[in-house]
Short mmCIF file of C-alpha atoms in Angstrom, two decimals:
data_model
loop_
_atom_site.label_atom_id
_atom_site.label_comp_id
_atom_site.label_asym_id
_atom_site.label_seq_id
_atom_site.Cartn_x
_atom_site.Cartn_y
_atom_site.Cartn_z
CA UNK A 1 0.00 0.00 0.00
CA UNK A 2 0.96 3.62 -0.60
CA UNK A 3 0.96 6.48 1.77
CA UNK A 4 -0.53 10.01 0.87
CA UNK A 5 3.19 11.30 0.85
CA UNK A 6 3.67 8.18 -1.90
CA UNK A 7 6.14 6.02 0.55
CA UNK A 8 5.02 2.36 0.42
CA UNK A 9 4.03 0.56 4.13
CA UNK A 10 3.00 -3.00 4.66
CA UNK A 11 -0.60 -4.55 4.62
CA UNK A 12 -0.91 -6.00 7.96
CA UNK A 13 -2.92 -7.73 9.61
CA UNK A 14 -4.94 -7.30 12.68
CA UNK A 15 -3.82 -10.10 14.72
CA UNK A 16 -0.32 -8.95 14.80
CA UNK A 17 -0.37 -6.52 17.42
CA UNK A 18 -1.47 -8.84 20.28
CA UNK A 19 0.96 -8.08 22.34
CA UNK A 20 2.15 -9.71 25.85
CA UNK A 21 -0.17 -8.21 28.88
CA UNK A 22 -1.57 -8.99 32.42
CA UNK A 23 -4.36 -7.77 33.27
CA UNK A 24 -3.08 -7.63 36.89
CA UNK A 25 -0.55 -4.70 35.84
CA UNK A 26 -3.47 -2.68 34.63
CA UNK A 27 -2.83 0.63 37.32
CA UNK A 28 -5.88 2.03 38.58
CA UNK A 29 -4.04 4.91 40.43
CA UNK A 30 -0.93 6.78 39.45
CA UNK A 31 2.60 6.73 41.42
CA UNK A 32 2.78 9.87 43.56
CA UNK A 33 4.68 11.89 42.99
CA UNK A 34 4.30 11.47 39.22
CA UNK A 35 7.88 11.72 38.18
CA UNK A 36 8.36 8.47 40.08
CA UNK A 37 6.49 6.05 37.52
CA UNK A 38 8.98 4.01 35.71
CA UNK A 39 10.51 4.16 32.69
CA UNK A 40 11.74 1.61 30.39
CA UNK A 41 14.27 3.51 27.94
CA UNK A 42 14.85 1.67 24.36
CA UNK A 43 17.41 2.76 21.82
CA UNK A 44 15.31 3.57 18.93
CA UNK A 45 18.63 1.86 16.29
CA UNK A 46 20.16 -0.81 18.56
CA UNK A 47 16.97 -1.80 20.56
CA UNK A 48 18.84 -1.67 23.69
CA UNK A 49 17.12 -1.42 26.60
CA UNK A 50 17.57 -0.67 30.90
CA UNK A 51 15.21 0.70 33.01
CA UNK A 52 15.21 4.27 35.07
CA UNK A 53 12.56 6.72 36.32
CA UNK A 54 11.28 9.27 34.37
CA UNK A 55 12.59 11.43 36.97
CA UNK A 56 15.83 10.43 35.03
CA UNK A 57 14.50 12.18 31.44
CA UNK A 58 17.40 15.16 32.32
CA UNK A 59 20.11 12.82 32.20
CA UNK A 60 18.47 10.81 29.34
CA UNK A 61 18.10 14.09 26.62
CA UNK A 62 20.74 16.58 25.73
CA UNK A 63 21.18 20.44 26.26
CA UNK A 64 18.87 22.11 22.95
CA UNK A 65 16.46 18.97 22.65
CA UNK A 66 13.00 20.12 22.57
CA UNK A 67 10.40 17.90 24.46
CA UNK A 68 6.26 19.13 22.88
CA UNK A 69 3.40 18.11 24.86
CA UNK A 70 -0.15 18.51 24.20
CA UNK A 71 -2.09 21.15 26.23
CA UNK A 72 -5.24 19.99 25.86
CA UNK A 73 -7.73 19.68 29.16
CA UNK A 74 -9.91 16.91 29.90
CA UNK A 75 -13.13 17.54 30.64
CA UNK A 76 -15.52 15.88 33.54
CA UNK A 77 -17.42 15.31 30.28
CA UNK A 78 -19.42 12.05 31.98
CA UNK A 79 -22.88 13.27 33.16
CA UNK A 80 -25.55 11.78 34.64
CA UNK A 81 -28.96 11.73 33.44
CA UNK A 82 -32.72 10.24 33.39
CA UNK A 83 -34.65 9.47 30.53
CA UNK A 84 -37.31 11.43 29.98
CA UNK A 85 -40.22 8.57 28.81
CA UNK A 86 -38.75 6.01 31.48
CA UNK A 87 -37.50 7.56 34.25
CA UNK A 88 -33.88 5.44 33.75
CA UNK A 89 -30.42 6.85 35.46
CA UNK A 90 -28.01 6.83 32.43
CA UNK A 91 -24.45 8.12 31.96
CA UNK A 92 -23.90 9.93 29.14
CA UNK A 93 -20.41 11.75 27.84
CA UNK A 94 -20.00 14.91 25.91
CA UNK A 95 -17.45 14.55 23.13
CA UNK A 96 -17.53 17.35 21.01
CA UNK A 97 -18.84 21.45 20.94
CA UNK A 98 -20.46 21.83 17.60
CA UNK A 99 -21.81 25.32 18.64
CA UNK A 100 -25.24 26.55 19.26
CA UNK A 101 -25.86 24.17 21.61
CA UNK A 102 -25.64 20.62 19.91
CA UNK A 103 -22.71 18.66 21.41
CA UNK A 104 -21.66 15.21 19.92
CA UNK A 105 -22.29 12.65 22.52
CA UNK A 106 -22.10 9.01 23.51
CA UNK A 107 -24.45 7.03 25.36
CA UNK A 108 -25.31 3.48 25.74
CA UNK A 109 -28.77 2.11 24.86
CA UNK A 110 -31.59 2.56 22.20
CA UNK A 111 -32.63 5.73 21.63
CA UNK A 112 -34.37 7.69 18.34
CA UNK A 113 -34.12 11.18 17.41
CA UNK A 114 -36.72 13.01 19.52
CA UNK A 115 -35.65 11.34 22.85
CA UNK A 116 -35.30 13.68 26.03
CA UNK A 117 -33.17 13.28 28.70
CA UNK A 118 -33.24 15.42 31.77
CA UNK A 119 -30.31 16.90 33.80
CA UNK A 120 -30.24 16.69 37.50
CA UNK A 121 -29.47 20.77 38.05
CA UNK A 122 -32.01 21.67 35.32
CA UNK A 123 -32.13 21.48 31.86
CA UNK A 124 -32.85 18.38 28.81
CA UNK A 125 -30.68 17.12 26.25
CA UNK A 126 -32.99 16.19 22.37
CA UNK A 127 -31.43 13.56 20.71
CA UNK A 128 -31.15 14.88 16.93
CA UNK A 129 -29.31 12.25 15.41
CA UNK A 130 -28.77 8.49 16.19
CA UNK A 131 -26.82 6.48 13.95
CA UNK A 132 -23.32 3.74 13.24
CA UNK A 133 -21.48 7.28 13.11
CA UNK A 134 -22.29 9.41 15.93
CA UNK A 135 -24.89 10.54 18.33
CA UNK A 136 -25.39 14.34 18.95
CA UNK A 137 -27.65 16.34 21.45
CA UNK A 138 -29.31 19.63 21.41
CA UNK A 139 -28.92 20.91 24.98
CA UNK A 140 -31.56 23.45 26.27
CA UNK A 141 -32.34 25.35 29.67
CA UNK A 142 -28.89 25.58 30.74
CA UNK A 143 -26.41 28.49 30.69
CA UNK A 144 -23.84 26.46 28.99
CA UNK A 145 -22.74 22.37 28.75
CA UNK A 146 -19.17 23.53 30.06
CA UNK A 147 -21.12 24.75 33.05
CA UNK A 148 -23.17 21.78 33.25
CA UNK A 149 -20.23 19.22 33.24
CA UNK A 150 -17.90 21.34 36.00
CA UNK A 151 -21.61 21.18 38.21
CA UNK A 152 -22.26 17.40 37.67
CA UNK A 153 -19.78 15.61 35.75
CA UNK A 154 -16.94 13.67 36.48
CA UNK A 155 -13.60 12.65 34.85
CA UNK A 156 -14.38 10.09 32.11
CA UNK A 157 -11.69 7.45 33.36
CA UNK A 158 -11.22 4.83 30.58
CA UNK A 159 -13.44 1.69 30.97
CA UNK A 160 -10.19 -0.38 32.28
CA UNK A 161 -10.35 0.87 35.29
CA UNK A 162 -12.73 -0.56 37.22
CA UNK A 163 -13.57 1.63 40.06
CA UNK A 164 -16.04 5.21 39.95
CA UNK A 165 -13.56 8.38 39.41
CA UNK A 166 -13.27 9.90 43.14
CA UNK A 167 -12.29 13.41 43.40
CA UNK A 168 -8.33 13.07 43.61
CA UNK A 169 -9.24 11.92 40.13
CA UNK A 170 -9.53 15.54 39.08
CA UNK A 171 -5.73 16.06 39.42
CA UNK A 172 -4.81 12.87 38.52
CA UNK A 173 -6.52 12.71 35.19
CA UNK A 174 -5.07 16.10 34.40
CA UNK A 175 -1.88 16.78 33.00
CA UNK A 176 0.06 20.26 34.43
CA UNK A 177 0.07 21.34 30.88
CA UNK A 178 -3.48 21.82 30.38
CA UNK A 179 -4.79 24.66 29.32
CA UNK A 180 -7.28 24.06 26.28
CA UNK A 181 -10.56 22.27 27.70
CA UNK A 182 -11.83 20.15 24.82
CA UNK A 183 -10.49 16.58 25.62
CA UNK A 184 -12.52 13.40 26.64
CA UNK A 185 -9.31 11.36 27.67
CA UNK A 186 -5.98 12.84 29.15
CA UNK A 187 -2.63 12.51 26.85
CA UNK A 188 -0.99 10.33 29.32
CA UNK A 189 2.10 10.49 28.82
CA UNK A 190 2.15 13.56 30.01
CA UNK A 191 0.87 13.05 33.31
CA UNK A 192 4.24 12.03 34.44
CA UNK A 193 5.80 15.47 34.41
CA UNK A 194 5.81 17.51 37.51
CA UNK A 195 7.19 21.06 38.30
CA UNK A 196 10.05 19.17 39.96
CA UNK A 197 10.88 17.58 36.64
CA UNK A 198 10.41 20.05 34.53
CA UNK A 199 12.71 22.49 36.61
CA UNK A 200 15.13 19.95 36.49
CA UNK A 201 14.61 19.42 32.29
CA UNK A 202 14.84 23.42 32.10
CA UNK A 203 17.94 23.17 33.98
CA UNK A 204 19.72 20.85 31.88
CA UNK A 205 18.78 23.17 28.99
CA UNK A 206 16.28 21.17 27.73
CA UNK A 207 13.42 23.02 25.90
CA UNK A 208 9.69 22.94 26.00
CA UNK A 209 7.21 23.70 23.58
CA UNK A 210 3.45 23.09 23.41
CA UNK A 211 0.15 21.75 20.93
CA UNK A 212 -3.23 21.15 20.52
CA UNK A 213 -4.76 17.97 19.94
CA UNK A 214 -8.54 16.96 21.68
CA UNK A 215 -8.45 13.89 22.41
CA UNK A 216 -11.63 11.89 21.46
CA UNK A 217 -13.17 8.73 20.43
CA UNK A 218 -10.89 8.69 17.17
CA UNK A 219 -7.66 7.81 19.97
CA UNK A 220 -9.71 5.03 21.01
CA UNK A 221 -12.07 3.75 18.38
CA UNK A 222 -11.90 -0.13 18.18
CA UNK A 223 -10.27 -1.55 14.73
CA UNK A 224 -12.31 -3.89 13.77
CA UNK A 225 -11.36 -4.84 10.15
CA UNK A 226 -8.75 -7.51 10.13
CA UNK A 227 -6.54 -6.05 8.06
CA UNK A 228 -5.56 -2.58 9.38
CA UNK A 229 -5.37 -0.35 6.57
CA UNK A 230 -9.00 -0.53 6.01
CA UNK A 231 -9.06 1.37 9.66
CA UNK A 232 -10.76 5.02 9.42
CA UNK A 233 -9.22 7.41 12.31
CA UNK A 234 -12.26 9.62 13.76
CA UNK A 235 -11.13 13.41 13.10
CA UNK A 236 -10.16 15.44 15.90
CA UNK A 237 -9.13 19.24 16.19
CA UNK A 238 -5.20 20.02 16.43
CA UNK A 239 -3.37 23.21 16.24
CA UNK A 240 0.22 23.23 15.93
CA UNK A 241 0.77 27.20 16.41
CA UNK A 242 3.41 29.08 14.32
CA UNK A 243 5.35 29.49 17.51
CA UNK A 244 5.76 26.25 18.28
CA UNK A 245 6.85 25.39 14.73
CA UNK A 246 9.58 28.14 14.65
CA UNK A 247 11.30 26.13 18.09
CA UNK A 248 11.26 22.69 15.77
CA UNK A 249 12.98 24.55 12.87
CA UNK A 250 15.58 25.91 15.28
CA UNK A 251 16.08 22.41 17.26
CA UNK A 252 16.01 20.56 13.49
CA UNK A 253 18.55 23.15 12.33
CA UNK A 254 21.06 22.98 15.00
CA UNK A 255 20.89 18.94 15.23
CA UNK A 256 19.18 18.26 18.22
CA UNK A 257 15.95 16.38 18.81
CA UNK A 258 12.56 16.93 18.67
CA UNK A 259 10.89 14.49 21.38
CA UNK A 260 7.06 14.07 21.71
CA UNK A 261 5.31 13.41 24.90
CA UNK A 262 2.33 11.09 23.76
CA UNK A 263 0.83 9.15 20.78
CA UNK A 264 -1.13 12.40 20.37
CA UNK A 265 1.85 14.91 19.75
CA UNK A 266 3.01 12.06 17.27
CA UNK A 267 -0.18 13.00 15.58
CA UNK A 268 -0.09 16.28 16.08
CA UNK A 269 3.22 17.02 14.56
CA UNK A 270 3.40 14.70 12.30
CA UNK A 271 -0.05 16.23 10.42
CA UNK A 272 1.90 19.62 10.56
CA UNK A 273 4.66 17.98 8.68
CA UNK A 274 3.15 16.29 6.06
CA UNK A 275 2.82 18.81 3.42
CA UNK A 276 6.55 18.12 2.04
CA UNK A 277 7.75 21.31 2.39
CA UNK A 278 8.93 20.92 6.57
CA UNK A 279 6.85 21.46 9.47
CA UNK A 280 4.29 24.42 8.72
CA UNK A 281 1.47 25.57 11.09
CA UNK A 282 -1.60 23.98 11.71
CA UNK A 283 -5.22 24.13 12.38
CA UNK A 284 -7.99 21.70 11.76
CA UNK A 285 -9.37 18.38 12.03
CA UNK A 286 -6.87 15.51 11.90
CA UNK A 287 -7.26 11.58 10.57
CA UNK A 288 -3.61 10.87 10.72
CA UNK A 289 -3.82 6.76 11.00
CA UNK A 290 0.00 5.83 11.84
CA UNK A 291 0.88 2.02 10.96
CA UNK A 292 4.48 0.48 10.80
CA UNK A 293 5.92 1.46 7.01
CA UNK A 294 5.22 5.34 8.53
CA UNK A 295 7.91 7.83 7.76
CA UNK A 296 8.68 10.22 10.29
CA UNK A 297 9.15 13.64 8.89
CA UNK A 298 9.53 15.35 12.61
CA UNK A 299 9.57 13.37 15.70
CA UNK A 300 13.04 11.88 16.57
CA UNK A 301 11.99 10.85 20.11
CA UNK A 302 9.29 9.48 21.94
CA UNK A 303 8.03 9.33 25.67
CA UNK A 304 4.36 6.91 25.97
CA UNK A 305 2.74 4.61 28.07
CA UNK A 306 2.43 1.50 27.46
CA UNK A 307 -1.15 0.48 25.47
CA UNK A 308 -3.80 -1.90 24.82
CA UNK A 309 -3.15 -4.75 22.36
CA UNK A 310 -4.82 -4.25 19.02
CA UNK A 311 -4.94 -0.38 19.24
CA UNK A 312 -4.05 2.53 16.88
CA UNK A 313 -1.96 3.87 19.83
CA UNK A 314 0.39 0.31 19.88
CA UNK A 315 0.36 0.88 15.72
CA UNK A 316 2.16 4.29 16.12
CA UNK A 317 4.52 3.10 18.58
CA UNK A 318 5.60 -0.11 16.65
CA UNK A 319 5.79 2.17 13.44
CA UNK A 320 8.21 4.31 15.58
CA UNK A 321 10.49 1.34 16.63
CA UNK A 322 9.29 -1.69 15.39
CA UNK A 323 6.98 -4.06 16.08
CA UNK A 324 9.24 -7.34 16.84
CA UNK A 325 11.50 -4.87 19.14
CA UNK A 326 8.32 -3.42 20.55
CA UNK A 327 7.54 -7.00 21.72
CA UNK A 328 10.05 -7.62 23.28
CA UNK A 329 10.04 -4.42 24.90
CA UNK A 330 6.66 -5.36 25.89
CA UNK A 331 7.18 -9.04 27.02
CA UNK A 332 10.22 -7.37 29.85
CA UNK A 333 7.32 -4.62 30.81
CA UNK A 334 5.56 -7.62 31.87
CA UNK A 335 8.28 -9.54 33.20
CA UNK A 336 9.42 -6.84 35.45
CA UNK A 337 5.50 -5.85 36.51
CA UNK A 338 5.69 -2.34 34.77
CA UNK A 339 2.39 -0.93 35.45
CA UNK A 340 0.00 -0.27 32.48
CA UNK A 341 -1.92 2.16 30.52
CA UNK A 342 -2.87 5.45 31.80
CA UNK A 343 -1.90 5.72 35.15
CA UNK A 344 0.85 3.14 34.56
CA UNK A 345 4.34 3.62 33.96
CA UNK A 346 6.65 4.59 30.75
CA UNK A 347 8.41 4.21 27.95
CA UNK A 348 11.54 6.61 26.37
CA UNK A 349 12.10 5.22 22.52
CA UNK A 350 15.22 7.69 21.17
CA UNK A 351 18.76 6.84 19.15
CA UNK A 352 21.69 6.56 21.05
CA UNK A 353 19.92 7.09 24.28
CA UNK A 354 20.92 3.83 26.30
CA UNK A 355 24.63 5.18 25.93
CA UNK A 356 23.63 8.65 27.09
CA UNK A 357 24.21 7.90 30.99
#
């Protein structure tokens, strides 16, 4: 198969990304302090691996390397509600602003266009449309859904973890970075950084520069075709600001590496860079769907958790390194009890980092 950029990837199937897990490593609370969690570092040429802290990432990256995270803010998007015709308690999570009121939403169960549901402060959400593709919600008698989630809603903790989101969660789930509320899941990678470590990063002369991309149900939509270039990725909105693309020209000039916190500033950057012409600024929905065969135009390094089998998320970071050297990564995680997936531990992926310390 050929990419839009005309480089040539593999077909592949489905089945190849289950990957070693325990479900008893799944981490249902993060390390505190945050900077704590593991990290398992792999050369991104030799495959070499050892294991630190990502308290260590000042020793790991040089003076002028620029680490981009993604300042988007979750929000306590899941809200309860009752069914107007039945009187039913439902859940229901607000994915999307699409202005004048009408919000893209999910919820479980049937429901036609027409259907009310009713808001415990006030206020009733009309199902407009219902279909395979989405769900969205006309929201009256409210001042505003933002207001209506920060009154009654809580963090939308991913299905995996198996307990009701308490209040700590509204730190936890949050990464210090965030700034532009639009998100229905954290970037988690970047829930390890701290003020401590980034002092420490700043210190060693490491740089810092941010992006925009909402997380939403295109991060986590199943793949269900088994071969995995017949996946669609959802859209979601990025902006990669002019600023931020003038620090990646400077880094890429004087030799030093750009290094993404997160699947999503893969994404992010990597749409920004796909015109042929360098990084340029951008603004707008983004499908980017990365699969091993990828070529990286701008990210040299990157820091992520560790993921579910048979996701987009584990397709990125195989493309990145590998997928056989990803395994194996993968099969020590779970050796050495390396907690997973969003409040679990890390990964560094980067050339010639194992011989940096």
């Amino acid at each position: 198969a050929v990419d839009d950029a005309g480089h040539s990837y593999p077909l592949m199937l489905l089945s190849e990304f289950d990957f070693p897990f325990d479900p008893a490593l799944v981490a249902d609370h993060p390390v505190i302090p945050r900077h704590d969690a593991r990290l398992l570092v792999m050369d991104r040429a030799s495959h070499a691996r050892m294991h630190r802290r990502v308290a260590d990432l000042p020793s790991l990256l040089n003076p002028g390397d620029l680490i981009v995270v993604n300042n988007t803010k979750v929000m306590p998007a899941r809200v309860p509600g009752r069914t107007r015709s039945t009187g039913k308690l439902l859940d229901l999570l607000f994915v999307q602003d699409l202005g004048q009121g009408l919000w893209e939403v999910l919820i479980k169960g049937r429901f036609k266009p027409g259907a009310l549901i009713d808001f415990p402060e006030g206020g009733c959400g009309e199902i407009v449309e219902r279909s395979q593709a989405r769900t969205t919600m006309k929201v009256t008698g409210v001042t505003s859904v933002y207001d209506l989630m920060h009154a009654t809603g809580t963090m939308p903790l991913p299905p995996y973890i198996k307990r009701e989101p308490s209040q700590d969660d509204q730190q936890w789930y949050q990464t210090m970075f965030a700034q532009q509320e639009g998100a229905i899941a954290a970037p988690t990678a970047g829930l390890h950084f701290t003020p401590h470590l980034l002092e420490a990063l700043t210190a060693k002369g490491i740089e810092l520069a941010q992006v925009t991309l909402h997380v939403g149900p295109g991060t986590f939509r199943s793949v269900k075709s088994d071969r995995i270039e017949e996946h669609q990725m959802l859209a979601e909105q990025v902006e990669v600001s002019p600023g931020t693309v003038e620090q990646i020209k400077l880094v890429q000039a004087r030799g030093n590496r750009v290094v993404a916190v997160g699947t999503t500033v893969v994404r992010a950057l990597e749409t920004a860079g796909r015109g042929g012409r360098g990084i340029e600024p951008f603004q707008g929905p983004a499908e980017l769907f990365i699969t091993p065969g990828f070529q990286f135009q701008v990210v040299d390094a990157l820091v992520t958790n560790f993921h579910l089998p048979r996701t987009t998320l584990l397709m990125l970071v195989s493309a990145f390194v590998g997928l056989e050297p990803l395994r194996a990564a993968y099969e020590e995680a779970v050796a050495q009890r390396y907690r997973f997936y969003s409040y679990g531990d890390a990964m560094l992926i980067a050339r010639g980092v194992t011989a940096a310390t």
